[in-house]
PDB file of C-alpha atoms in Angstrom:
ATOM      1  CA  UNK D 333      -7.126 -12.945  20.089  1.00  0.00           C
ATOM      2  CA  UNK D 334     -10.496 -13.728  18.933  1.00  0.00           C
ATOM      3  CA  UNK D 335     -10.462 -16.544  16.602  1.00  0.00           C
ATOM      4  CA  UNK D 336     -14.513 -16.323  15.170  1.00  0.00           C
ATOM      5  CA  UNK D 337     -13.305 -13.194  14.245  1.00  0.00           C
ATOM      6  CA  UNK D 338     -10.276 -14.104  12.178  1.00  0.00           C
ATOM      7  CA  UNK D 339     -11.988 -17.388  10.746  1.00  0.00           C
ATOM      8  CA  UNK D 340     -15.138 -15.066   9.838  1.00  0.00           C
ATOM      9  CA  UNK D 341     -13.024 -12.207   8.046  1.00  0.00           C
ATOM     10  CA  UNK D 342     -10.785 -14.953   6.960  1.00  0.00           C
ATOM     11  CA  UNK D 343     -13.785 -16.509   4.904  1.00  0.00           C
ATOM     12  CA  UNK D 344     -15.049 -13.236   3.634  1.00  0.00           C
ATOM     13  CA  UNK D 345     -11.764 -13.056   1.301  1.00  0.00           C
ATOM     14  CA  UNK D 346     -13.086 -16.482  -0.187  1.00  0.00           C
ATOM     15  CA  UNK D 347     -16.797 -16.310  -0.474  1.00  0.00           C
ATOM     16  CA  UNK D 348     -18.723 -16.783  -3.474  1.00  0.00           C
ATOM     17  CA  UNK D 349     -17.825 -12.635  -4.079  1.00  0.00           C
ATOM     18  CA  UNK D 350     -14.526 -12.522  -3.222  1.00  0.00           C
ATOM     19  CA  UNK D 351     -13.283 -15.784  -3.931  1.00  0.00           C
ATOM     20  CA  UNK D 352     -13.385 -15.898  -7.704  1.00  0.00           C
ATOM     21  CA  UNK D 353     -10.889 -12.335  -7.701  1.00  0.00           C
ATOM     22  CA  UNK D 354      -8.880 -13.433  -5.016  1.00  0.00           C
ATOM     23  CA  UNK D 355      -8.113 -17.107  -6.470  1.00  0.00           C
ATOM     24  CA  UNK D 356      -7.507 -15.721 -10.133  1.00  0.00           C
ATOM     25  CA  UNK D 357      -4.385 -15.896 -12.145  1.00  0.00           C
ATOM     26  CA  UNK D 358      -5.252 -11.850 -12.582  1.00  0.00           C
ATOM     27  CA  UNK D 359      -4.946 -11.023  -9.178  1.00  0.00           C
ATOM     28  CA  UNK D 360      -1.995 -13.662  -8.449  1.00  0.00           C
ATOM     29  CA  UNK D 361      -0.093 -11.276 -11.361  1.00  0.00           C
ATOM     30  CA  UNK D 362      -1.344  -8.078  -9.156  1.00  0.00           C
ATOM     31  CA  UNK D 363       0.081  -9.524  -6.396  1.00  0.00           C
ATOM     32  CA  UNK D 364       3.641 -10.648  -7.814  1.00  0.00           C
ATOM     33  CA  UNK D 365       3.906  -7.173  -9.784  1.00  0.00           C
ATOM     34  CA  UNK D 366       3.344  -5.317  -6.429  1.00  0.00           C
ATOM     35  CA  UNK D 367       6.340  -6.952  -4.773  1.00  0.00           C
ATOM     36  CA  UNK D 368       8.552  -7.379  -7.822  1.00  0.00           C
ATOM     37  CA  UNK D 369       8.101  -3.369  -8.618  1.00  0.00           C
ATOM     38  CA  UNK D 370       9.079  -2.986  -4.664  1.00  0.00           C
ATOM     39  CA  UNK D 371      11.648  -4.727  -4.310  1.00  0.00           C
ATOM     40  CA  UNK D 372      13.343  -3.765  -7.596  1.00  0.00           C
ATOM     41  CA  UNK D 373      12.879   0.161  -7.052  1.00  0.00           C
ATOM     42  CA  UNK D 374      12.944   0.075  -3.268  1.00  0.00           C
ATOM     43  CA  UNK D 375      15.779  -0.917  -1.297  1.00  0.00           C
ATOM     44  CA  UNK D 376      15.333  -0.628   2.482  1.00  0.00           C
ATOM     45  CA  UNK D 377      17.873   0.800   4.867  1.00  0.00           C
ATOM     46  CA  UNK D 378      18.682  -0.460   7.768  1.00  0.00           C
ATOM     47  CA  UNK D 379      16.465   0.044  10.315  1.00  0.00           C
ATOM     48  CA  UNK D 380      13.894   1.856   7.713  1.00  0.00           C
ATOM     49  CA  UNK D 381      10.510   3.678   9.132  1.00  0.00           C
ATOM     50  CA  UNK D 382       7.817   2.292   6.252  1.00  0.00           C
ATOM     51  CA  UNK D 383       4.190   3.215   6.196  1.00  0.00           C
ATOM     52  CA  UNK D 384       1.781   1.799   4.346  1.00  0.00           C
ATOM     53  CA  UNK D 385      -1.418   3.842   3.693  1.00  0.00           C
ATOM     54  CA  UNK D 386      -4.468   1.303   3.261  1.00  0.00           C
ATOM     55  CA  UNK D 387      -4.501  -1.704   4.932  1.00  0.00           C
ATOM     56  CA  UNK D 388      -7.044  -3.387   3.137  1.00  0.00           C
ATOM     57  CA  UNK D 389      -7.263  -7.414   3.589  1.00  0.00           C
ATOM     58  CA  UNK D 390      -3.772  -6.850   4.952  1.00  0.00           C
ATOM     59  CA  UNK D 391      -1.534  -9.550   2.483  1.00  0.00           C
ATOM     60  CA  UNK D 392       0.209  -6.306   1.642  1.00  0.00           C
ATOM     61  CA  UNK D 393       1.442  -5.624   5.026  1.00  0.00           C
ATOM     62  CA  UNK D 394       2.482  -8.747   6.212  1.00  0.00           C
ATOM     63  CA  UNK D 395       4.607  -8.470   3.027  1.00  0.00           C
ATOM     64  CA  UNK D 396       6.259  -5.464   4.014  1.00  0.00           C
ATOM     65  CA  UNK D 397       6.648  -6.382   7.577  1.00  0.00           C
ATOM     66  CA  UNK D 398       9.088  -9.561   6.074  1.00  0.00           C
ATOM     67  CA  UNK D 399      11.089  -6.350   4.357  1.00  0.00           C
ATOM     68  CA  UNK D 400      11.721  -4.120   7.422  1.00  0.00           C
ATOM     69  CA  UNK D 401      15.761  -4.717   7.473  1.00  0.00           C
ATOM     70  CA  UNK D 402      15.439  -4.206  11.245  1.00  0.00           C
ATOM     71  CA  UNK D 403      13.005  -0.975  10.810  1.00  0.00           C
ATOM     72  CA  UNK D 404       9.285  -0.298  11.393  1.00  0.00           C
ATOM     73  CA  UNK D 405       6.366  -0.665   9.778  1.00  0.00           C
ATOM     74  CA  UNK D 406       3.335   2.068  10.426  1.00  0.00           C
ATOM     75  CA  UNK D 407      -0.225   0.667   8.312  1.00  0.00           C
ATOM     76  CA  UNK D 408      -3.148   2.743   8.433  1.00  0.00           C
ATOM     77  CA  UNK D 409      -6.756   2.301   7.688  1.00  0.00           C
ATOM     78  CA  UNK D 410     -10.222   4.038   8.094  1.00  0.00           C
ATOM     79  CA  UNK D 411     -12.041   1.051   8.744  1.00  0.00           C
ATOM     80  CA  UNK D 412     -11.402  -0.413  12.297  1.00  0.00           C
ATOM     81  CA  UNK D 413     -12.486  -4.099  10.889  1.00  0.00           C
ATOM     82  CA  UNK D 414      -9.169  -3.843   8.539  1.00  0.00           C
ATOM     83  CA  UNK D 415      -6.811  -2.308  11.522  1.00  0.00           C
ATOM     84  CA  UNK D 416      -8.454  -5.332  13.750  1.00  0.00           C
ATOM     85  CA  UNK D 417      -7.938  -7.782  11.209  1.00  0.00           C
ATOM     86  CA  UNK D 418      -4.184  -7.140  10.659  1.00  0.00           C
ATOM     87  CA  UNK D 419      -3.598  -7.071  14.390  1.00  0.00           C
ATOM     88  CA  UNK D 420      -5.287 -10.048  14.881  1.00  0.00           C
ATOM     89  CA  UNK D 421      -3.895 -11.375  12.056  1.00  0.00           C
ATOM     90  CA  UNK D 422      -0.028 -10.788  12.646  1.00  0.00           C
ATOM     91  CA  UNK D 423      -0.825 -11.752  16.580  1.00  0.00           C
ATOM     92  CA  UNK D 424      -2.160 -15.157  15.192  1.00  0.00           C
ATOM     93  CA  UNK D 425       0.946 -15.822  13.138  1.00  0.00           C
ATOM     94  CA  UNK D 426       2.893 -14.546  15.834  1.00  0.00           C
ATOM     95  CA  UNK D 427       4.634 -12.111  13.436  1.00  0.00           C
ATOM     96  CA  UNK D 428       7.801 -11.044  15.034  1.00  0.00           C
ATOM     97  CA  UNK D 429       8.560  -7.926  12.912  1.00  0.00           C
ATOM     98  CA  UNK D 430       6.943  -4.204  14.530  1.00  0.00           C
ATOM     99  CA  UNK D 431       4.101  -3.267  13.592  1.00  0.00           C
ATOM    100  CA  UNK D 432       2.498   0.238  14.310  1.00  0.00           C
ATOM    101  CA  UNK D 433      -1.693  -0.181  13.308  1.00  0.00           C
ATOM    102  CA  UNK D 434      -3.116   3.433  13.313  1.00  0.00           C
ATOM    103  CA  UNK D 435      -6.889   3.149  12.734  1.00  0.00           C
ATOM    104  CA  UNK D 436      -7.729   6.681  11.861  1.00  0.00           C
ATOM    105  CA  UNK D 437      -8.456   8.990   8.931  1.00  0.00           C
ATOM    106  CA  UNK D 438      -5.323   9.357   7.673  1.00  0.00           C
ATOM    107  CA  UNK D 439      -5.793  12.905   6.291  1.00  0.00           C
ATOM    108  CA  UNK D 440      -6.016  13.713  10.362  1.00  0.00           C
ATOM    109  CA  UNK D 441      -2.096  12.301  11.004  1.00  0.00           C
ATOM    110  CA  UNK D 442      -0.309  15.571  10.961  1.00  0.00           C
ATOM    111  CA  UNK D 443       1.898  14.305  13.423  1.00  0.00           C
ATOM    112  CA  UNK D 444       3.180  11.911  10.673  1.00  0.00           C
ATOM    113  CA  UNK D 445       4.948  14.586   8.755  1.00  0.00           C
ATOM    114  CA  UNK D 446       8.537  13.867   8.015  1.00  0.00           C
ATOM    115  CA  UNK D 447       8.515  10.413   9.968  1.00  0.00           C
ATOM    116  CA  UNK D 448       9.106   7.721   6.967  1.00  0.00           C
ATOM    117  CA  UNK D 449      12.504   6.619   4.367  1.00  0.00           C
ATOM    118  CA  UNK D 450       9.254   4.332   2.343  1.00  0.00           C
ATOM    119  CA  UNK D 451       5.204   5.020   2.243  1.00  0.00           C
ATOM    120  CA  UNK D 452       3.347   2.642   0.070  1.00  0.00           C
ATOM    121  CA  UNK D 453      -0.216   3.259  -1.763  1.00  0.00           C
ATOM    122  CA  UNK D 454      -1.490   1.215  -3.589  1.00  0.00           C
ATOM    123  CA  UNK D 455      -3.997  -0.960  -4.960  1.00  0.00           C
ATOM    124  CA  UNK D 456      -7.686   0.945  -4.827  1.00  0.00           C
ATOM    125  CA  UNK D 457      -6.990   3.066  -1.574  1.00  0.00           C
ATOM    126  CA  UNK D 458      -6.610   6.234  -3.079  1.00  0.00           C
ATOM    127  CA  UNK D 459      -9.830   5.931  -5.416  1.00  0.00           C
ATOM    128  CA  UNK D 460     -11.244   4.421  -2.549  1.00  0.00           C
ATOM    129  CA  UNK D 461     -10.928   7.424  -0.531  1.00  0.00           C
ATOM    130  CA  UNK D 462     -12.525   9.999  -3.066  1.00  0.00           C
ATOM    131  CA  UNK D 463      -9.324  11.833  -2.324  1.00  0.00           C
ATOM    132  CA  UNK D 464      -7.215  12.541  -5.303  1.00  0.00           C
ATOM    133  CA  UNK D 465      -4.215  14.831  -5.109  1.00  0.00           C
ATOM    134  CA  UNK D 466      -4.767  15.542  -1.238  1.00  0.00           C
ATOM    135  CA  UNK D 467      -3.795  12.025  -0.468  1.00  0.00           C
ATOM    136  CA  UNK D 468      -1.077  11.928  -2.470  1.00  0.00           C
ATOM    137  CA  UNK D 469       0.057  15.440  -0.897  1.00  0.00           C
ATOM    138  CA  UNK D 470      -0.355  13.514   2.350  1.00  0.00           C
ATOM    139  CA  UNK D 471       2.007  10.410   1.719  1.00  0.00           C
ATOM    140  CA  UNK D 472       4.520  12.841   0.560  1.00  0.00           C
ATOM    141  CA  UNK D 473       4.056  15.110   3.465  1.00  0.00           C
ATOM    142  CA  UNK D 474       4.780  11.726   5.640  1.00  0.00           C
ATOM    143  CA  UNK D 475       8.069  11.427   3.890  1.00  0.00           C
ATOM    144  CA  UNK D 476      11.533  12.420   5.133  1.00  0.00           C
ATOM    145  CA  UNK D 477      13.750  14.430   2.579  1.00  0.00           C
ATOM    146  CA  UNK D 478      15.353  11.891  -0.001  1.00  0.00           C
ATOM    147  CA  UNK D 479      12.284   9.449   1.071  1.00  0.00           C
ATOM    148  CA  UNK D 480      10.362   8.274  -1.236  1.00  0.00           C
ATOM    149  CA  UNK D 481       6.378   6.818  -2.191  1.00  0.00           C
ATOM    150  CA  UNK D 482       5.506   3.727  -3.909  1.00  0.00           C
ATOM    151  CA  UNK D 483       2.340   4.472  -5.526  1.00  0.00           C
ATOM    152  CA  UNK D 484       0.631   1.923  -7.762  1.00  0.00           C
ATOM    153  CA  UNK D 485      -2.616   2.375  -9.336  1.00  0.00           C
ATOM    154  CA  UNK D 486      -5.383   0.726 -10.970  1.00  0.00           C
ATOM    155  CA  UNK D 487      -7.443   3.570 -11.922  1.00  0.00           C
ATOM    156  CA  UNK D 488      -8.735   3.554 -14.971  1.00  0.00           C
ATOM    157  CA  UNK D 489      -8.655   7.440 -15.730  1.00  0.00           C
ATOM    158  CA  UNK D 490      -5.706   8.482 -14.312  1.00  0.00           C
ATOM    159  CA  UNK D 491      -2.370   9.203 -16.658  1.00  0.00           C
ATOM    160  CA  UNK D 492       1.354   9.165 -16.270  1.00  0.00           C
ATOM    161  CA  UNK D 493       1.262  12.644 -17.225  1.00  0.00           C
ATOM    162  CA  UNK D 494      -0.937  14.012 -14.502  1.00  0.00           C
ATOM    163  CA  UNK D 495       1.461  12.292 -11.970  1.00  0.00           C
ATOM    164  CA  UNK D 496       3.724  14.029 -13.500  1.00  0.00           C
ATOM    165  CA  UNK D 497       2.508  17.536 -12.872  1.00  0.00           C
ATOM    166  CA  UNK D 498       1.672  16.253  -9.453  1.00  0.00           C
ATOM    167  CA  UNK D 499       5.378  15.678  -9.083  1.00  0.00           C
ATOM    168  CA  UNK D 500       6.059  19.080 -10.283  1.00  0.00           C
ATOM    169  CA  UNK D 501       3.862  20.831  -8.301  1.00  0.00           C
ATOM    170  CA  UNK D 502       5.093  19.489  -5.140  1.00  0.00           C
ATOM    171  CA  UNK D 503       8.808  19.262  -5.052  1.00  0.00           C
ATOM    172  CA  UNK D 504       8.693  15.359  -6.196  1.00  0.00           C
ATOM    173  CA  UNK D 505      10.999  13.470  -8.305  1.00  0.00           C
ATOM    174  CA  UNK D 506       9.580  10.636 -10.444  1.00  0.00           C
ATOM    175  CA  UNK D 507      12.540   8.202 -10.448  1.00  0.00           C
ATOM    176  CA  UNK D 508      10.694   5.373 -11.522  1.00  0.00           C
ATOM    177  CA  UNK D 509       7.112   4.454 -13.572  1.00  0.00           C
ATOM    178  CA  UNK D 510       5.870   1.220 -15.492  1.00  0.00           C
ATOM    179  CA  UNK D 511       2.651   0.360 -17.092  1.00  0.00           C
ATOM    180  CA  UNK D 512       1.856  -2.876 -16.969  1.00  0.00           C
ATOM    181  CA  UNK D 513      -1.470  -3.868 -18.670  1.00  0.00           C
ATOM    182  CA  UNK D 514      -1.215  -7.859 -18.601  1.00  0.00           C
ATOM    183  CA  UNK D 515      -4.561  -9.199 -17.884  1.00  0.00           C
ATOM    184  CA  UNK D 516      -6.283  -6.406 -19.655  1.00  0.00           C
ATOM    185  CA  UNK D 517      -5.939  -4.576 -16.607  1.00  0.00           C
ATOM    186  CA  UNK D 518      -3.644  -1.402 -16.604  1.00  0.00           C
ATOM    187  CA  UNK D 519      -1.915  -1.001 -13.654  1.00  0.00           C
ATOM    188  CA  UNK D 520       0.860   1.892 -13.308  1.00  0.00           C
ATOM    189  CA  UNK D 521       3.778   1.641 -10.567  1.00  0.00           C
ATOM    190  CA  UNK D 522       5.371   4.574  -9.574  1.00  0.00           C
ATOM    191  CA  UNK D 523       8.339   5.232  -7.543  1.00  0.00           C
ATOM    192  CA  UNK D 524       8.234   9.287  -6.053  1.00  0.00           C
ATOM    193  CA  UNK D 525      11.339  10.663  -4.470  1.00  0.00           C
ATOM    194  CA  UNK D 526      11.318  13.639  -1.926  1.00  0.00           C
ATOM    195  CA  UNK D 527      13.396  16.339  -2.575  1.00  0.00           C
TER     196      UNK D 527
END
């Protein structure tokens, strides 16, 4: 484990450009909404196969790892310096819980299909990846039958009703959706079932 490197990427989510986001009441909300919404809408099965798409700073997937009820947890990330982070991370805290860290495109995992009960996106990864419907196609494609996708978004432009259609379109069932714009911020949560 290399510690400069935690300590450096550790610091990076406080600087003087990060810090004043990640130390607001705003973000604390984000945070608390993310997990409330999942645990309220998404119980997990024993021994549960959960991916989450977009690692990110990784808070996110330490959370998850905490809900495995004996499963698995797959994250996945483009960027190699969030995949080393989290490993580094969870080796540091000596998390016990298993953790599968893919560092790959994840439009490039076909061998994913049909592997997970939960996938999770959410936050900025799917604007982030300039990938709109395809990615979504993708975290359903990932999906057993009867699994489903927490997606939560923070884009700006994007409606409940174009989800929606989405869902039609590909053999989804929206169980679940809530619009939440405390903060001035509007953030959607959406919970997508598998047929």
């Amino acid at each position: 484990m290399d510690k400069d490197f935690l300590l450096k990427t550790y610091g990076a989510c406080w600087d003087a450009e990060a810090g004043p986001w990640n130390t607001s009441l705003a973000n604390k909300y984000l945070e608390y909404m993310f997990a409330k919404f999942y645990e309220e809408n998404f119980p997990v099965p024993p021994g549960a196969a959960v991916c989450n798409i977009g690692i990110g700073a990784g808070y996110w997937d330490r959370y998850l790892s905490y809900c495995l009820n004996g499963g698995t947890l797959t994250s996945i990330d483009i960027q190699e310096i969030c995949c080393r982070q989290l490993k580094e991370g969870l080796e540091n805290e000596r998390n016990p819980n298993p953790v599968r860290i893919i560092h790959s495109n994840v439009m490039l995992l076909d061998e994913l299909a049909g592997q997970f009960d939960i996938v999770t996106l959410v936050g900025s990864a799917r604007r982030e990846s300039g990938l709109h419907e395809e990615i979504l196609s993708k975290a359903i494609s990932f999906l057993k039958p009867g699994g489903s996708l927490y997606y939560q978004s923070l884009d700006e432009g994007e409606t409940e009703e174009w989800v929606t259609a989405f869902c039609a379109r590909n053999a989804v069932r929206k169980e679940m959706y809530l619009l939440d714009t405390a903060y001035n911020i509007r953030a959607q949560y959406w919970k997508l079932t598998k047929a």
